[in-house]
mmCIF file of C-alpha atoms in Angstrom:
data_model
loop_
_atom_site.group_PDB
_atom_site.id
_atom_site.type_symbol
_atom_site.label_atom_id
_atom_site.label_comp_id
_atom_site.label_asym_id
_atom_site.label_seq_id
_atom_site.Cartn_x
_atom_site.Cartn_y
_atom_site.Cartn_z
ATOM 1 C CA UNK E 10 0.000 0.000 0.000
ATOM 2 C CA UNK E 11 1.289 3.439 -0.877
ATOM 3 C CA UNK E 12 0.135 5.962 1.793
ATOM 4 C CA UNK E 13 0.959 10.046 1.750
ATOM 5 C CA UNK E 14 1.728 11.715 5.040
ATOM 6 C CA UNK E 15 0.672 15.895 5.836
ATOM 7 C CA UNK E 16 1.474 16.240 9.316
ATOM 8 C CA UNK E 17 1.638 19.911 10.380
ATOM 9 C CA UNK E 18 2.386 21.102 13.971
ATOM 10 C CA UNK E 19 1.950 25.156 14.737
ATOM 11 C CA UNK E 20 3.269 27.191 17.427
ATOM 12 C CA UNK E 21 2.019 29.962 18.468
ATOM 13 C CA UNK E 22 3.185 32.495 21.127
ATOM 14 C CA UNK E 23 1.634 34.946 23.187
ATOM 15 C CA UNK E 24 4.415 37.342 23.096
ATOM 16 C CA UNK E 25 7.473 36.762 20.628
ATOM 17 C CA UNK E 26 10.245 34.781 22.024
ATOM 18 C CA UNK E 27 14.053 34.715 21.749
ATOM 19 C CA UNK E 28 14.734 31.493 20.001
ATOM 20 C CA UNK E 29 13.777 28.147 19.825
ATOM 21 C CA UNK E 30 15.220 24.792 19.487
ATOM 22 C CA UNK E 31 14.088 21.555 18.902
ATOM 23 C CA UNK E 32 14.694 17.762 18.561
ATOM 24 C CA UNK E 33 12.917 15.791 15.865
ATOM 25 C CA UNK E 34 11.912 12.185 15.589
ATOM 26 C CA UNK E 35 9.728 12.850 12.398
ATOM 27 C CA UNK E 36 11.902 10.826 9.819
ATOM 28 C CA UNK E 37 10.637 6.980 9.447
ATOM 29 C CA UNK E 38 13.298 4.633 8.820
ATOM 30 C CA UNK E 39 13.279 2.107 6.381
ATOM 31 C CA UNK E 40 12.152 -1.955 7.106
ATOM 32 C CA UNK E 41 10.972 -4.712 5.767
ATOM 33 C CA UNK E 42 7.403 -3.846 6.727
ATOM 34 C CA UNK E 43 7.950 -0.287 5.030
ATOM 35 C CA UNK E 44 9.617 1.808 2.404
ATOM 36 C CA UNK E 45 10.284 5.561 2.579
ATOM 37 C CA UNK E 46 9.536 6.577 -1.187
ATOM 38 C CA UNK E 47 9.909 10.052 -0.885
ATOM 39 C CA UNK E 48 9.973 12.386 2.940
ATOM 40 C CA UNK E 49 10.549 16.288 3.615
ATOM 41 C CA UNK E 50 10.662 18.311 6.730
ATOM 42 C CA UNK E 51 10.496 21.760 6.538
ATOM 43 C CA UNK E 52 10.578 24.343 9.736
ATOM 44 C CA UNK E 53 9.449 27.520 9.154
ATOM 45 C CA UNK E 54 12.569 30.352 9.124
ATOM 46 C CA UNK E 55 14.185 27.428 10.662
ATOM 47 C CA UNK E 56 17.980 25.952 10.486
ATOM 48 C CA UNK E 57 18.817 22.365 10.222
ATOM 49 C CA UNK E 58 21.335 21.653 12.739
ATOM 50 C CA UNK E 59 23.066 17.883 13.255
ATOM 51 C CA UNK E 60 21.198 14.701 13.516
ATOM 52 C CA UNK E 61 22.399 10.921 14.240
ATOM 53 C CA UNK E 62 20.461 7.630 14.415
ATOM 54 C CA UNK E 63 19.513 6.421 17.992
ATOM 55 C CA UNK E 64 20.088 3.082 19.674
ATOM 56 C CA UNK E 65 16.441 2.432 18.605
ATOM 57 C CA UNK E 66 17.229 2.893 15.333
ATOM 58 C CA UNK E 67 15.301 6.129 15.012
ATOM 59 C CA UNK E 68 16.629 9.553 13.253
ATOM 60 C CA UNK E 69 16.873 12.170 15.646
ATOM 61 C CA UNK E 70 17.405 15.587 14.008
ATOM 62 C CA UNK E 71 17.863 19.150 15.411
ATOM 63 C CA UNK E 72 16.461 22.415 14.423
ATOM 64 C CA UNK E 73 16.866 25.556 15.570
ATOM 65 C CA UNK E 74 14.936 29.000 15.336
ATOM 66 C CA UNK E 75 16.173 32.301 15.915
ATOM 67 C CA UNK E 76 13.831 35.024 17.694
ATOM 68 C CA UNK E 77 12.236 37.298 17.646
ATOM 69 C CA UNK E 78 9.478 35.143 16.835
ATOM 70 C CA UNK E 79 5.945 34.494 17.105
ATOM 71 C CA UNK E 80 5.166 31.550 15.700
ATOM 72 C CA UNK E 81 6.668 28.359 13.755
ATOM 73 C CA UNK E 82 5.165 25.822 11.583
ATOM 74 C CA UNK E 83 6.669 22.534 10.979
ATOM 75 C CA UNK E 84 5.521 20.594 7.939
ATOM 76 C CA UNK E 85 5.930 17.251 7.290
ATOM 77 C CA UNK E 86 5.443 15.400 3.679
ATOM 78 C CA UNK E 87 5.842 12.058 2.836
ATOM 79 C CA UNK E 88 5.115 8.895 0.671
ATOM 80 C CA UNK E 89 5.726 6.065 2.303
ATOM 81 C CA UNK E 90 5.083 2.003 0.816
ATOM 82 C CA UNK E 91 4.280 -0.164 3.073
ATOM 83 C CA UNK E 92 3.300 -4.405 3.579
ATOM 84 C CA UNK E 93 1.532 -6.182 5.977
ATOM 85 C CA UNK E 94 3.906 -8.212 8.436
ATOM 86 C CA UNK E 95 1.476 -8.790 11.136
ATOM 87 C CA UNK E 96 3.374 -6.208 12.954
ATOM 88 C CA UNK E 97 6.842 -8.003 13.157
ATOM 89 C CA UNK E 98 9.390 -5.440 13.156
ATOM 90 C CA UNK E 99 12.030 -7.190 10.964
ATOM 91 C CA UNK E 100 15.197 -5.601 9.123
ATOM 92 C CA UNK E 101 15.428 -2.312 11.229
ATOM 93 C CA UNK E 102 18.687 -1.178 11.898
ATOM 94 C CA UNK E 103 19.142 -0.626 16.235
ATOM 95 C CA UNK E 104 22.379 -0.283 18.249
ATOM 96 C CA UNK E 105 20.470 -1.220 21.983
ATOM 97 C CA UNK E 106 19.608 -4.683 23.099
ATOM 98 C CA UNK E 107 15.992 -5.007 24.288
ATOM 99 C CA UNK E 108 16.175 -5.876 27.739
ATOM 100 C CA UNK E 109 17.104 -1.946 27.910
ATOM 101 C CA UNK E 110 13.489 -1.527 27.249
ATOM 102 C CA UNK E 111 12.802 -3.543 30.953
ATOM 103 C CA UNK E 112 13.061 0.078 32.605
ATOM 104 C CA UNK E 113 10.449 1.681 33.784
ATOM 105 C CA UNK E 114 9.275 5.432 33.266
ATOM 106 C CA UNK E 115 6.949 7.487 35.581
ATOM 107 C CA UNK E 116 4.664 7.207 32.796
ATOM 108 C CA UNK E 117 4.728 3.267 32.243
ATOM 109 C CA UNK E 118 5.007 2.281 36.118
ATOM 110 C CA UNK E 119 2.651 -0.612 36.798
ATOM 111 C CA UNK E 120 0.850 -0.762 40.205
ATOM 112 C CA UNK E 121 -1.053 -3.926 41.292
ATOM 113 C CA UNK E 122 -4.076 -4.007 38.871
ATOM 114 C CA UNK E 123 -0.782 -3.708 35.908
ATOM 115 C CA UNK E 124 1.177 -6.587 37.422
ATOM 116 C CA UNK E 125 -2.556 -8.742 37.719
ATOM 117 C CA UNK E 126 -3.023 -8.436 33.962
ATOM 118 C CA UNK E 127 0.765 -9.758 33.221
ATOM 119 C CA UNK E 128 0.057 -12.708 35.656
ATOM 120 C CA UNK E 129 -3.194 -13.304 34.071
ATOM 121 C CA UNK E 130 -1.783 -13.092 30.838
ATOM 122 C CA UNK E 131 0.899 -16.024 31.538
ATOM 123 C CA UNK E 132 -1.920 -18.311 31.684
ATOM 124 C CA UNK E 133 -2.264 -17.670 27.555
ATOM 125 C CA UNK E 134 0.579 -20.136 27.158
ATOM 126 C CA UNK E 135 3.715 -19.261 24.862
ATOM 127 C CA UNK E 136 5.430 -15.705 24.164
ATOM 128 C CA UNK E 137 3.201 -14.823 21.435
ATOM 129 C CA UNK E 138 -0.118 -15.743 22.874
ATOM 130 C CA UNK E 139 0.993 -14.269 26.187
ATOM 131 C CA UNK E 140 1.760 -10.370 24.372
ATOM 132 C CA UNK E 141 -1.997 -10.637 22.469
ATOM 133 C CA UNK E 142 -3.739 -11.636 25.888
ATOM 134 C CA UNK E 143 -2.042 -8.568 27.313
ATOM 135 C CA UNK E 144 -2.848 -6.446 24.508
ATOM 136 C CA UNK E 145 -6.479 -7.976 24.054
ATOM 137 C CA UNK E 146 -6.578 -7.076 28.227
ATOM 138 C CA UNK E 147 -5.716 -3.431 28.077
ATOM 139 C CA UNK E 148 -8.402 -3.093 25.067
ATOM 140 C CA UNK E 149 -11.002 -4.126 27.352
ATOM 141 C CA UNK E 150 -9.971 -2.452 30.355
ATOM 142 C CA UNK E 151 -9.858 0.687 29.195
ATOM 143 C CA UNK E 152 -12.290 2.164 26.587
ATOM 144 C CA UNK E 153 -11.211 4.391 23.997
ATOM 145 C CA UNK E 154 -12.493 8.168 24.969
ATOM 146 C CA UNK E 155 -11.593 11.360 23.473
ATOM 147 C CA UNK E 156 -10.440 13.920 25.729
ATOM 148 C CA UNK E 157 -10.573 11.518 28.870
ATOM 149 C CA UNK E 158 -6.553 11.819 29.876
ATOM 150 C CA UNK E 159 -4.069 14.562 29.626
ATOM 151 C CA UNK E 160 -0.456 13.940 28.168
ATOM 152 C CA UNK E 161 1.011 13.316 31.699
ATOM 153 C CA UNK E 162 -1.738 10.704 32.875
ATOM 154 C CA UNK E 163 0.041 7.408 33.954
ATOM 155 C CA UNK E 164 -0.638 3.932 32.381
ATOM 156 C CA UNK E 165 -2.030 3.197 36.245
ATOM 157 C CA UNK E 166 -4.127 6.379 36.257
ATOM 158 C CA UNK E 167 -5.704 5.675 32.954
ATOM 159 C CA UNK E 168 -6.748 1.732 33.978
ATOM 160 C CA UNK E 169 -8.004 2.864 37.030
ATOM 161 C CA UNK E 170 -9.954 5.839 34.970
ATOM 162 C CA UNK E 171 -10.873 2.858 32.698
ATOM 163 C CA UNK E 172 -10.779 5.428 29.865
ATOM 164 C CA UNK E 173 -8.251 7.000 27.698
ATOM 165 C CA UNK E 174 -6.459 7.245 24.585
ATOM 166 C CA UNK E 175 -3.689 5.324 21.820
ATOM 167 C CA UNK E 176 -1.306 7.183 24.608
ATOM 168 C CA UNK E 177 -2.575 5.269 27.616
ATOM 169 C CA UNK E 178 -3.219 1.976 25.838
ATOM 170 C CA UNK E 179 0.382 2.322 24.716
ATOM 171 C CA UNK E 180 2.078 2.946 28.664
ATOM 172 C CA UNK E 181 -0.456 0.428 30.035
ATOM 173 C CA UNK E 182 0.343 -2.126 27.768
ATOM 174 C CA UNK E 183 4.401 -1.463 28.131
ATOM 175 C CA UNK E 184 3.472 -1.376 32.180
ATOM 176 C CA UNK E 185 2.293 -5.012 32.177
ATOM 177 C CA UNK E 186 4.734 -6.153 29.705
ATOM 178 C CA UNK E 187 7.485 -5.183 31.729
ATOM 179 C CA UNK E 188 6.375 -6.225 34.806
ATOM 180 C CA UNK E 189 5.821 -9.578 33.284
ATOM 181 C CA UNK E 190 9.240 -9.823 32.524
ATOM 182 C CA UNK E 191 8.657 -8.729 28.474
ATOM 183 C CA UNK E 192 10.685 -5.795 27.054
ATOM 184 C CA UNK E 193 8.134 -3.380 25.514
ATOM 185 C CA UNK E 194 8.539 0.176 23.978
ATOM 186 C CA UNK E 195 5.995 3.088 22.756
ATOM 187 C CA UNK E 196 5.928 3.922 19.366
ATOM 188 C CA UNK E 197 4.769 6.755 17.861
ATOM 189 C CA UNK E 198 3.141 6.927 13.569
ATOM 190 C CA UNK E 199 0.893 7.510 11.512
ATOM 191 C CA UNK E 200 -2.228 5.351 10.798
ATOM 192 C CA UNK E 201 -4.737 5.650 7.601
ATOM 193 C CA UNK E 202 -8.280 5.161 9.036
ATOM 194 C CA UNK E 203 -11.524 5.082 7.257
ATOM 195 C CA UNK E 204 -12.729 8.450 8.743
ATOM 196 C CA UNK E 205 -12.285 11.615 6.128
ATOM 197 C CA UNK E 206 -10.818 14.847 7.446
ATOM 198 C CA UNK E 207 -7.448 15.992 9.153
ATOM 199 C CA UNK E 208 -6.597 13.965 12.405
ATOM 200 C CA UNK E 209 -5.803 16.265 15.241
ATOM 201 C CA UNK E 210 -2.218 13.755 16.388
ATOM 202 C CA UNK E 211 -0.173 11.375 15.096
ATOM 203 C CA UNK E 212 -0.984 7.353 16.377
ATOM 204 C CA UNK E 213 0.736 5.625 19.053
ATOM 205 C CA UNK E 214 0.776 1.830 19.841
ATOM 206 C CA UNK E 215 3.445 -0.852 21.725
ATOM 207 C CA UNK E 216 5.960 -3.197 20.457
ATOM 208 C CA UNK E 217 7.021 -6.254 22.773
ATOM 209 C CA UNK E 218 10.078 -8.390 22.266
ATOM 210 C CA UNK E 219 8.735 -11.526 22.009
ATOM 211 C CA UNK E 220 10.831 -14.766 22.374
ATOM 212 C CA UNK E 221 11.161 -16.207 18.697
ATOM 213 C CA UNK E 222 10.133 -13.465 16.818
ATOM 214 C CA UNK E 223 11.743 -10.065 17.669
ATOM 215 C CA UNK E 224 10.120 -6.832 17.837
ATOM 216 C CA UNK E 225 6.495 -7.240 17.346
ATOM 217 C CA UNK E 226 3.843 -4.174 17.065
ATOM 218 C CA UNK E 227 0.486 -4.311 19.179
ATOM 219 C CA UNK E 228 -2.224 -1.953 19.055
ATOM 220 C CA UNK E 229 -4.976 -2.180 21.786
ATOM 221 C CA UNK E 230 -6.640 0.868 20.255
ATOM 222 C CA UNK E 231 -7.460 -0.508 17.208
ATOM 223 C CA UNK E 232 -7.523 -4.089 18.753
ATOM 224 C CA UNK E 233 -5.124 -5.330 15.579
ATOM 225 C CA UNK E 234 -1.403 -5.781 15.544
ATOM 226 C CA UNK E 235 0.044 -2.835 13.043
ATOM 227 C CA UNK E 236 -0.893 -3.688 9.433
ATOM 228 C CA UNK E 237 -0.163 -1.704 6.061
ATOM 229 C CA UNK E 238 -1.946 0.808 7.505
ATOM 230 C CA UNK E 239 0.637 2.139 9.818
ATOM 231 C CA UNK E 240 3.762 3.697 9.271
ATOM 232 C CA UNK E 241 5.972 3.366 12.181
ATOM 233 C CA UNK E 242 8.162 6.655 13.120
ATOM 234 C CA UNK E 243 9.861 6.111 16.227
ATOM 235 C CA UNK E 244 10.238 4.368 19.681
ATOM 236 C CA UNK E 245 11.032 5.111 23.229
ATOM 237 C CA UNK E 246 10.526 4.334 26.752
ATOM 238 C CA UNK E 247 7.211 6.038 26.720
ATOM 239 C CA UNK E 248 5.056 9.214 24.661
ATOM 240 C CA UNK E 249 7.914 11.565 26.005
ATOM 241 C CA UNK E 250 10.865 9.793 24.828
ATOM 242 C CA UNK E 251 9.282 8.928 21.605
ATOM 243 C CA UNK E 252 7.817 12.678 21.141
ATOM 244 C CA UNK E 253 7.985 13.022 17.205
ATOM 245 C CA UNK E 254 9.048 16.886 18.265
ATOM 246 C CA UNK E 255 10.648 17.687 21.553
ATOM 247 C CA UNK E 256 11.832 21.329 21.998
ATOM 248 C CA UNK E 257 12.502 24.637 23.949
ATOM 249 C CA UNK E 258 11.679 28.169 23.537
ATOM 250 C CA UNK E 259 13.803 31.188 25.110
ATOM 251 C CA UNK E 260 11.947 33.753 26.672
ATOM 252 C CA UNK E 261 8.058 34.496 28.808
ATOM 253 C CA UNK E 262 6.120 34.166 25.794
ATOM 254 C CA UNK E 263 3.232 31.317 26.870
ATOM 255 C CA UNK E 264 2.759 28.821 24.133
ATOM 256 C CA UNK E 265 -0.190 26.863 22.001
ATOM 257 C CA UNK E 266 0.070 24.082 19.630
ATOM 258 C CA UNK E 267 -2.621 22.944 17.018
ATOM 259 C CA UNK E 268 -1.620 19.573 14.915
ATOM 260 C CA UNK E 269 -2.946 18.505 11.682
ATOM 261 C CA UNK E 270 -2.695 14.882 10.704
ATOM 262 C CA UNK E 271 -3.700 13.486 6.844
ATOM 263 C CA UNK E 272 -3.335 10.028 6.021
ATOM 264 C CA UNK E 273 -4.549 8.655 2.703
ATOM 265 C CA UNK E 274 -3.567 6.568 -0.016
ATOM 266 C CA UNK E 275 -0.908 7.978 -2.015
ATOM 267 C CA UNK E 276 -2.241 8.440 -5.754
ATOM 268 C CA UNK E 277 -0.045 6.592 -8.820
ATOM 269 C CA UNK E 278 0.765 10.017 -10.059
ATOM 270 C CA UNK E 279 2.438 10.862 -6.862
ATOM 271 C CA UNK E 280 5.254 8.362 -7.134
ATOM 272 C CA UNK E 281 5.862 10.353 -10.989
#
């Protein structure tokens, strides 16, 4: 499947401030599962600074603006092919090995109700069946709800809440990975859906190393392991180490964001 990428992010600032920098995870790599056809970045009055690949595997690039300034748009384009592996992350390039991704983050800490689901879970038998019991868990535990969490809600907040968003199905399903013993990571991309219109983020699901296989994708959101639908873009610990755009402004000025996400299916004449 070819898919196109728009993903635009705008800052605005209530008075103008001196600078700002920023790190980027916005640049998908290259895997079995997809291929980047064509991908552009743009920052508005911006300047490109250094950038290196991660121990994930994941392009980290720097940007810089310099004030006075008011606001800054960063625009992301892209054409991206992609196959179905039945989310098996095979042929990506990493430096770390995954029992790094054992840690936990304030974010992804699992309390009792996390660590029941893992021991549930073991029941399910081998690796595999174990990590879509888990998943299959958290998508029943908590419901999908618009607008129910904030950005710095825990994966134990949220299943106590028993609401939330790709976000908290994410953390809660790295929580009771890791406390089972599984090495699990949050991923941040983009996913095509079937509804028409701009998206207001980018996706977010969980990959667990699982015993035989590797890196393997999981999305209790969508209930589905990821599928040609999804372009993966980068990985952490949790949302804030994966942030597709992490940054700093100098000065008072108070800032808003609005984000713009279109996914669709890239037309022939596109790959002209």
């Amino acid at each position: 499947m070819l898919l196109s990428v728009e993903h635009v992010t705008h800052y605005t600032y209530d008075a103008p401030v001196r600078g700002v920098v920023q790190s980027h995870r916005l640049t998908p790599a290259s895997f079995e599962a997809q291929k980047v056809v064509s991908w552009e970045v743009n920052v508005s009055d911006g300047t490109k600074g250094g950038g290196f690949r991660d121990g994930g595997g994941d392009w980290v690039q720097g940007w810089s603006v310099l004030g006075p300034v008011s606001e800054i748009t960063v625009t992301v384009r892209g054409l991206v092919e992609t196959v179905d592996q039945a989310g098996v992350v095979r042929g990506h390039r990493e430096g770390v090995p995954p029992m790094v991704y054992l840690g936990e983050t304030a974010s992804t800490r699992a309390d009792a109700a996390l660590m029941a689901i893992g021991v549930e879970a073991k029941t399910a038998g081998e690796a595999l069946a174990m990590a879509h019991a888990m998943s299959d868990a958290i998508a029943e535990a908590i419901v999908w709800t618009t607008g129910s969490t904030r950005a710095h809600t825990t994966a134990a907040e949220a299943l106590a809440l028993g609401e939330g968003v790709c976000q908290d199905h994410a953390h809660a399903l790295i929580a009771v990975a890791r406390s089972a013993g599984i090495p699990a990571r949050y991923v941040s991309g983009y996913l095509l859906t079937e509804h028409e219109g701009a998206q207001e983020a980018a996706h977010a699901w969980a990959e667990l190393h699982v015993q035989g296989l590797g890196w393997v994708g999981f999305d209790p959101s969508n209930k589905c392991c990821p599928d040609a639908r999804y372009i993966r873009l980068g990985s952490g610990f949790d949302a804030q180490d994966a942030a597709p755009i992490r940054g700093m402004a100098r000065g008072g000025g108070v800032e808003s964001l609005d984000v713009s996400v279109r996914v669709a299916q890239g037309q022939m004449q596109a790959q002209q």
